CSV table of C-alpha atoms in Angstrom, one decimal:
chain,number,residue,atom,x,y,z
D,1,MET,CA,-48.9,-1.8,-10.3
D,2,ALA,CA,-51.5,0.8,-9.5
D,3,ASP,CA,-51.0,4.4,-10.5
D,4,HIS,CA,-51.3,5.7,-6.9
D,5,GLN,CA,-48.1,3.7,-6.0
D,6,LEU,CA,-46.0,5.7,-8.5
D,7,LEU,CA,-43.8,8.6,-7.5
D,8,ARG,CA,-42.7,11.4,-9.8
D,9,ILE,CA,-38.9,11.5,-10.2
D,10,GLY,CA,-38.6,14.6,-8.0
D,11,ALA,CA,-40.4,13.0,-5.1
D,12,PHE,CA,-38.5,9.8,-5.5
D,13,SER,CA,-35.2,11.8,-5.6
D,14,THR,CA,-36.1,13.6,-2.4
D,15,LEU,CA,-37.0,10.3,-0.5
D,16,SER,CA,-34.0,8.4,-1.8
D,17,ARG,CA,-31.5,11.3,-1.6
D,18,LEU,CA,-30.3,10.5,-5.1
D,19,SER,CA,-30.3,13.5,-7.4
D,20,VAL,CA,-32.5,13.5,-10.5
D,21,ARG,CA,-29.4,13.5,-12.6
D,22,MET,CA,-28.1,10.4,-10.9
D,23,LEU,CA,-31.5,8.7,-11.2
D,24,ARG,CA,-31.4,9.3,-14.9
D,25,TYR,CA,-27.8,8.0,-15.0
D,26,TYR,CA,-28.7,4.8,-13.2
D,27,ASP,CA,-31.7,4.3,-15.5
D,28,THR,CA,-29.4,4.7,-18.6
D,29,HIS,CA,-27.1,2.0,-17.2
D,30,GLY,CA,-29.8,-0.4,-16.2
D,31,VAL,CA,-29.1,-0.2,-12.5
D,32,LEU,CA,-32.4,1.4,-11.4
D,33,VAL,CA,-35.0,1.4,-14.1
D,34,PRO,CA,-38.2,3.5,-13.5
D,35,ALA,CA,-41.5,1.6,-13.0
D,36,ALA,CA,-43.0,3.7,-15.8
D,37,THR,CA,-41.8,6.2,-18.4
D,38,ASP,CA,-44.1,8.4,-20.4
D,39,ASP,CA,-43.5,7.7,-24.1
D,40,ALA,CA,-44.5,11.3,-25.1
D,41,THR,CA,-42.7,13.3,-22.4
D,42,GLY,CA,-40.0,10.9,-21.2
D,43,TYR,CA,-41.1,11.6,-17.6
D,44,ARG,CA,-40.0,8.9,-15.2
D,45,GLN,CA,-42.0,7.5,-12.4
D,46,TYR,CA,-40.9,5.1,-9.7
D,47,ASP,CA,-42.7,2.7,-7.5
D,48,ALA,CA,-42.4,3.2,-3.8
D,49,SER,CA,-41.2,-0.3,-3.4
D,50,GLN,CA,-38.0,0.7,-5.3
D,51,LEU,CA,-36.9,3.0,-2.5
D,52,PRO,CA,-34.9,0.3,-0.6
D,53,ASP,CA,-33.0,-0.4,-3.8
D,54,ALA,CA,-32.4,3.3,-4.4
D,55,VAL,CA,-31.1,3.7,-0.8
D,56,LEU,CA,-28.7,0.7,-1.2
D,57,ILE,CA,-27.5,2.1,-4.5
D,58,ARG,CA,-26.7,5.4,-2.8
D,59,GLN,CA,-24.9,3.6,0.1
D,60,LEU,CA,-22.8,1.5,-2.2
D,61,ARG,CA,-21.9,4.5,-4.3
D,62,ASP,CA,-20.9,6.4,-1.2
D,63,VAL,CA,-18.4,3.7,-0.1
D,64,GLY,CA,-16.8,3.7,-3.5
D,65,PHE,CA,-18.5,1.0,-5.6
D,66,SER,CA,-18.6,1.6,-9.4
D,67,VAL,CA,-21.8,1.5,-11.4
D,68,SER,CA,-21.0,-1.9,-12.7
D,69,ALA,CA,-20.3,-3.2,-9.2
D,70,ILE,CA,-23.5,-1.7,-7.9
D,71,ALA,CA,-25.5,-3.5,-10.6
D,72,ALA,CA,-23.9,-6.8,-9.7
D,73,LEU,CA,-24.4,-6.3,-5.9
D,74,LEU,CA,-28.0,-5.0,-6.0
D,75,PRO,CA,-29.5,-8.5,-6.4
D,76,LEU,CA,-27.7,-9.5,-3.2
D,77,ARG,CA,-29.9,-7.1,-1.1
D,78,HIS,CA,-31.8,-10.1,0.2
D,79,ASP,CA,-28.6,-12.2,0.8
D,80,PRO,CA,-26.9,-10.4,3.8
D,81,ASP,CA,-24.0,-12.9,4.0
D,82,ALA,CA,-23.0,-12.5,0.3
D,83,LEU,CA,-23.5,-8.7,0.5
D,84,GLY,CA,-21.4,-8.6,3.7
D,85,ARG,CA,-18.5,-10.5,2.0
D,86,ALA,CA,-18.6,-8.0,-0.9
D,87,LEU,CA,-18.5,-5.1,1.5
D,88,GLY,CA,-15.6,-6.7,3.4
D,89,VAL,CA,-13.6,-6.9,0.1
D,90,GLN,CA,-14.4,-3.2,-0.5
D,91,ARG,CA,-13.3,-2.3,3.0
D,92,ASP,CA,-9.9,-4.1,2.5
D,93,GLN,CA,-9.5,-2.2,-0.8
D,94,LEU,CA,-10.3,1.1,0.9
D,95,LEU,CA,-7.7,0.4,3.6
D,96,THR,CA,-5.1,-0.3,0.9
D,97,ASP,CA,-6.1,2.9,-0.9
D,98,ALA,CA,-5.9,4.9,2.3
D,99,ALA,CA,-2.4,3.5,3.0
D,100,GLN,CA,-1.3,4.4,-0.5
D,101,THR,CA,-2.7,7.9,-0.1
D,102,LYS,CA,-0.9,8.4,3.2
D,103,ARG,CA,2.4,7.4,1.5
D,104,ARG,CA,1.7,9.8,-1.4
D,105,ILE,CA,1.1,12.6,1.1
D,106,ALA,CA,4.3,11.8,2.9
D,107,ASP,CA,6.2,11.7,-0.5
D,108,LEU,CA,4.6,15.0,-1.4
D,109,ASP,CA,5.7,16.5,1.9
D,110,HIS,CA,9.2,15.3,1.3
D,111,LEU,CA,9.2,16.7,-2.2
D,112,VAL,CA,7.9,20.1,-1.1
D,113,SER,CA,10.6,20.2,1.6
D,114,SER,CA,13.4,19.2,-0.8
D,115,ILE,CA,12.3,21.9,-3.3
D,116,SER,CA,11.9,24.6,-0.6
D,117,GLU,CA,15.2,23.7,1.2
D,118,GLY,CA,17.1,23.0,-2.0
D,119,GLN,CA,18.3,19.6,-0.7
D,120,LEU,CA,17.2,16.5,1.1
D,121,MET,CA,18.1,15.9,4.8
D,122,THR,CA,20.3,13.0,3.5
D,123,THR,CA,24.0,12.4,3.6
D,124,ILE,CA,25.4,10.6,0.5
D,125,THR,CA,28.9,9.3,0.1
D,126,THR,CA,30.9,6.3,-0.9
D,127,THR,CA,32.5,3.9,1.6
D,128,THR,CA,33.6,0.4,2.1
D,129,LEU,CA,31.6,-1.9,4.4
D,130,PRO,CA,33.4,-4.7,6.2
D,131,ALA,CA,32.7,-8.4,5.5
D,132,GLN,CA,30.3,-10.0,8.0
D,133,ARG,CA,28.3,-13.2,8.6
D,134,VAL,CA,24.5,-12.9,8.8
D,135,ALA,CA,21.5,-15.1,9.4
D,136,ALA,CA,19.1,-14.4,6.6
D,137,LEU,CA,15.5,-15.1,5.6
D,138,ARG,CA,14.6,-14.7,2.0
D,139,LEU,CA,11.0,-14.6,0.8
D,140,THR,CA,8.6,-12.8,-1.4
D,141,ILE,CA,6.5,-10.0,0.1
D,142,PRO,CA,3.5,-8.1,-1.4
D,143,ASN,CA,5.3,-4.8,-1.8
D,144,TYR,CA,8.2,-2.8,-0.4
D,145,TRP,CA,6.0,-1.4,2.4
D,146,SER,CA,5.3,-4.9,3.6
D,147,GLU,CA,8.9,-5.5,4.8
D,148,GLY,CA,7.6,-5.9,8.3
D,149,ILE,CA,6.2,-9.3,7.3
D,150,ALA,CA,9.6,-10.6,6.7
D,151,TRP,CA,11.0,-9.2,9.9
D,152,GLU,CA,8.3,-10.8,12.0
D,153,GLN,CA,9.1,-14.2,10.5
D,154,LEU,CA,12.9,-13.7,11.0
D,155,MET,CA,12.6,-12.6,14.6
D,156,ALA,CA,10.2,-15.5,15.4
D,157,GLU,CA,12.6,-18.0,13.9
D,158,THR,CA,15.7,-16.6,15.5
D,159,ARG,CA,14.0,-16.7,18.9
D,160,ARG,CA,13.0,-20.3,18.2
D,161,GLN,CA,16.6,-21.2,17.3
D,162,GLY,CA,18.1,-19.2,20.1
D,163,ILE,CA,20.4,-17.2,17.8
D,164,VAL,CA,22.5,-14.5,19.3
D,165,PHE,CA,23.0,-11.4,17.2
D,166,GLY,CA,26.2,-9.4,16.8
D,167,PRO,CA,26.5,-5.6,17.2
D,168,ALA,CA,26.5,-4.6,13.5
D,169,PRO,CA,23.4,-3.2,11.9
D,170,CYS,CA,20.7,-5.5,10.5
D,171,GLY,CA,19.4,-5.0,7.0
D,172,ALA,CA,17.4,-6.0,4.0
D,173,THR,CA,18.6,-6.9,0.5
D,174,PHE,CA,16.4,-6.5,-2.6
D,175,TYR,CA,17.1,-9.1,-5.3
D,176,ASP,CA,14.7,-8.3,-8.1
D,177,ASP,CA,16.2,-7.1,-11.3
D,178,GLY,CA,14.4,-3.8,-11.4
D,179,TYR,CA,11.7,-2.0,-9.3
D,180,GLN,CA,8.7,-4.2,-8.5
D,181,GLU,CA,5.1,-3.0,-8.3
D,182,ALA,CA,4.3,-6.2,-6.4
D,183,ASP,CA,5.9,-9.5,-5.2
D,184,VAL,CA,9.2,-8.2,-4.0
D,185,ASP,CA,12.1,-10.7,-3.6
D,186,VAL,CA,13.8,-9.6,-0.3
D,187,ALA,CA,16.1,-11.1,2.2
D,188,VAL,CA,16.2,-9.7,5.7
D,189,TRP,CA,19.2,-10.4,7.8
D,190,MET,CA,20.9,-10.0,11.2
D,191,PRO,CA,24.6,-10.2,12.0
D,192,ILE,CA,25.8,-13.3,13.8
D,193,ALA,CA,29.2,-14.6,15.1
D,194,ALA,CA,31.6,-16.0,12.5
D,195,ASP,CA,31.2,-19.6,13.8
D,196,ALA,CA,27.4,-19.4,14.4
D,197,GLU,CA,25.2,-22.0,12.8
D,198,VAL,CA,21.6,-21.6,11.8
D,199,ALA,CA,18.8,-24.0,10.5
D,200,GLN,CA,16.2,-23.7,7.8
D,201,PRO,CA,14.3,-21.6,6.9
D,202,LEU,CA,17.2,-19.3,7.8
D,203,VAL,CA,20.6,-19.5,6.0
D,204,ALA,CA,24.0,-18.3,7.2
D,205,GLU,CA,25.6,-16.0,4.6
D,206,ASP,CA,29.0,-14.5,4.5
D,207,GLN,CA,28.6,-11.0,3.1
D,208,PRO,CA,31.9,-9.9,1.5
D,209,GLU,CA,33.5,-6.5,1.9
D,210,GLN,CA,31.6,-4.1,-0.3
D,211,HIS,CA,32.3,-0.7,-1.8
D,212,VAL,CA,29.0,1.1,-1.8
D,213,ALA,CA,27.3,4.4,-2.5
D,214,VAL,CA,25.3,5.1,0.6
D,215,ALA,CA,22.6,7.6,1.4
D,216,THR,CA,21.9,8.0,5.2
D,217,LEU,CA,18.4,8.9,6.0
D,218,HIS,CA,17.6,10.4,9.4
D,219,GLY,CA,13.9,10.0,10.2
D,220,SER,CA,10.9,7.9,9.2
D,221,PHE,CA,10.9,5.2,6.6
D,222,ASP,CA,8.5,7.4,4.7
D,223,GLY,CA,11.6,9.3,3.5
D,224,ILE,CA,13.1,6.2,1.8
D,225,PRO,CA,11.7,6.8,-1.7
D,226,ALA,CA,13.1,10.4,-1.7
D,227,THR,CA,16.4,9.1,-0.4
D,228,CYS,CA,16.5,6.5,-3.2
D,229,ASP,CA,15.9,9.3,-5.7
D,230,ALA,CA,18.8,11.3,-4.2
D,231,LEU,CA,21.1,8.3,-4.3
D,232,ALA,CA,20.2,7.7,-8.0
D,233,ALA,CA,21.1,11.3,-8.8
D,234,TYR,CA,24.4,10.9,-6.9
D,235,ILE,CA,25.3,7.7,-8.8
D,236,SER,CA,24.4,9.4,-12.1
D,237,GLU,CA,26.4,12.6,-11.5
D,238,ARG,CA,29.5,10.6,-10.6
D,239,ALA,CA,29.1,8.0,-13.4
D,240,LEU,CA,29.2,5.1,-10.9
D,241,THR,CA,28.2,1.6,-12.0
D,242,PRO,CA,26.0,-0.5,-9.8
D,243,SER,CA,27.6,-3.9,-9.2
D,244,GLY,CA,25.0,-5.7,-7.0
D,245,PRO,CA,21.6,-5.5,-5.5
D,246,MET,CA,20.5,-2.5,-3.5
D,247,PHE,CA,20.2,-3.1,0.3
D,248,ASN,CA,19.2,-1.1,3.4
D,249,ARG,CA,21.1,-1.1,6.7
D,250,TYR,CA,19.0,-0.1,9.7
D,251,LEU,CA,21.3,1.6,12.2
D,252,VAL,CA,18.5,2.8,14.4
D,253,GLY,CA,15.0,1.3,13.8
D,254,PRO,CA,11.9,0.0,15.6
D,255,GLY,CA,14.0,-2.4,17.7
D,256,ARG,CA,15.7,0.6,19.4
D,257,THR,CA,13.2,3.4,19.4
D,258,GLN,CA,9.4,3.9,19.1
D,259,ASN,CA,10.0,7.4,17.6
D,260,PRO,CA,10.3,7.2,13.8
D,261,ASP,CA,12.0,10.6,13.8
D,262,GLU,CA,14.9,8.9,15.5
D,263,TYR,CA,15.4,6.2,12.8
D,264,VAL,CA,18.7,6.1,10.9
D,265,THR,CA,18.7,4.1,7.7
D,266,GLU,CA,21.5,3.6,5.2
D,267,VAL,CA,20.3,2.9,1.6
D,268,CYS,CA,23.2,1.2,-0.2
D,269,VAL,CA,24.1,0.4,-3.7
D,270,PRO,CA,27.4,-1.6,-4.4
D,271,VAL,CA,29.5,0.3,-7.0
């Protein structure tokens, strides 16, 4: 390439809006190698034709791609379909990250409130829940915050089967032996009459009378993690022994109000 096509690193930095420091970094990692480097001074020069690559590198960096990912994606600049698919995957990841950040902010707000107020807005006690018959759907969901997936399937199936629900609260039981980072084994259930029949994929279950430690949360589901922490402290302080899987009872939920502040949830552990 002719000398008059080469740009000094400062000029190339200005045009590409990549700092000189980052240009040197991308050179070191083989992402954007200068067209020429002076052996004596180490000065880098770039060809003007490298500007589109530099701009794409900056755009990929700004939407969260790592250096190694950028190096892999750069050759796809002339393949819009492949590059678009990669960007779609990154978009999905950013949405997941944003949801996790939102939950962490909510958890932080609850933690700040609990510290400043000295206690959570949660009532904790022990009680005995009566036996009941429920229609249940058990499946694996991606994580605890994906419980809505199970409820959508349960409600669709109960409508299809024409099942009539009883007045008691609905709920969700978590069967994993330990806290799960992913692939949560959960059963969501609704109360039904004692003589009611259901068909697959639903099952009719007779839940026995249970003695439980129960924490009652008033407000958004965002408060459930802090409520679980408070329930754990309550169980520890009283030397109670869990005797079955944890479950939630939804006394007031999305089926009754669109205002999360009005939700009432019982987090229960058989003891």
